[in-house]
């Protein structure tokens, strides 16, 4: 990537401690409860400690309204589970991004299912339900001592949320009301604590025009936020040059922080079995991918590239399983950390502790 990128004029927008080196670890507690052991350089450790040892300073946790479950793929991400995992991360000094899906199951550009509890509501009743649910959830985190540092009201909402009420492009006004209801719920629930940063996440990182249409329409309806989030999976979203063009445009056009809030690449052949990818699907290719995305963020104009989150580095390892999200994780089939794990060490390590420097 040397020819693509110039040296960043400044390392981070507001100092290294404010640059989000993050991971979505929503499955981590479930994986460890099911017996998965994660190892770094051959030493077994709790997953959060491995991340902390390798420079990570943020976690992201998704929340389902009433998680749907199946024997094959249980979804543990209810309020109680999420609060407990947030507490473990808080005790280790992590900052915390809370990701409301506003669904009982996965919400993404291809599906945004209403929670069953909300299926019969009118639009106005749904707006009120989003507000109340968000407010009460934030109160629960606040009272547990793990107030989120950032909140996103909806997951990958390029095509809207809470379908059919907030489906885009046909329901722009309804959609904006639903997003604003979630933001208002955060404000109502935080009490006297500082307001978490508000993120809006889309997944059009390879499409500048689509990104512009979405944010222009949202902002024109009076909805505001602090951080613009993108997902970047090359097999869906395009090349690193596409990513670079879109992120730079977002920062220049809107003057807001920009993050890649979902990033991942496979360490074994999975997505690029018939066509070449931008990097080999190998452990070293996976590492090169993360290094490249990080460098692109460091070069976003005006220091507005402020973080990256890997999507699910730590999931339950099923013996003999290949493909799927396990191939996008940061650990091999024996639970050993892959080379991608230590990408950020050179960026976060520096000053020698004073007693060590003095030989004490």
Coordinates of N, CA and C in Angstrom, one line a residue, residues 17 23 68 111 120-121 125 137 164 187 203 220 235 238 243 267-268 276 282 301 314 328 341 346 349 351:
X17 N -5.1 7.8 22.8 CA -6.1 7.1 23.7 C -7.5 7.3 23.2
X23 N -13.1 -4.1 18.9 CA -13.5 -5.4 18.5 C -14.9 -5.6 19.0
X68 N -33.8 -14.3 19.4 CA -34.3 -15.6 18.9 C -33.2 -16.6 19.1
X111 N -32.3 -7.3 5.8 CA -33.5 -7.6 6.7 C -33.4 -6.7 7.9
X120 N -47.5 -5.3 16.0 CA -48.8 -4.8 15.8 C -49.0 -3.3 16.1
X121 N -47.9 -2.6 16.3 CA -47.9 -1.2 16.6 C -48.1 -0.4 15.4
X125 N -47.0 4.6 17.6 CA -46.7 3.7 18.7 C -45.3 3.1 18.7
X137 N -33.2 0.9 28.5 CA -32.0 0.1 28.4 C -30.8 0.9 28.9
X164 N -41.8 -2.8 8.0 CA -41.9 -1.8 6.9 C -41.9 -0.4 7.2
X187 N -30.6 10.2 25.4 CA -30.6 11.4 26.2 C -31.4 11.2 27.5
X203 N -23.5 0.5 5.5 CA -22.5 -0.5 4.9 C -22.3 -0.2 3.4
X220 N -30.9 16.2 6.3 CA -31.9 17.2 5.9 C -33.2 17.1 6.7
X235 N -15.3 -8.4 0.0 CA -16.0 -9.3 -1.0 C -17.5 -8.7 -1.3
X238 N -16.0 -3.9 -2.0 CA -15.0 -3.4 -3.0 C -13.6 -3.3 -2.5
X243 N -12.8 2.0 -0.6 CA -13.0 2.4 0.8 C -12.3 3.8 1.0
X267 N -8.9 -15.9 7.1 CA -7.5 -16.4 7.3 C -7.3 -17.7 6.5
X268 N -8.4 -18.2 5.9 CA -8.3 -19.4 5.1 C -9.3 -19.2 3.9
X276 N -9.8 -13.7 -7.5 CA -8.8 -13.2 -6.6 C -9.3 -12.1 -5.8
X282 N -5.2 -15.9 3.8 CA -4.2 -16.7 4.6 C -4.0 -15.9 5.9
X301 N -8.8 12.8 5.9 CA -8.5 14.2 6.1 C -8.9 14.8 7.5
X314 N -13.6 -13.4 18.2 CA -13.6 -14.5 19.2 C -15.0 -15.2 19.2
X328 N -13.3 -15.7 9.8 CA -13.0 -14.3 9.9 C -12.5 -13.9 11.3
X341 N -3.6 -10.5 15.2 CA -3.8 -10.0 16.6 C -2.9 -8.9 17.0
X346 N 2.6 -2.0 17.5 CA 3.6 -1.0 17.2 C 3.0 0.4 17.3
X349 N 2.4 0.8 21.7 CA 3.5 0.7 22.7 C 4.6 1.7 22.4
X351 N 6.4 4.4 25.4 CA 7.1 4.9 26.5 C 7.3 3.8 27.5

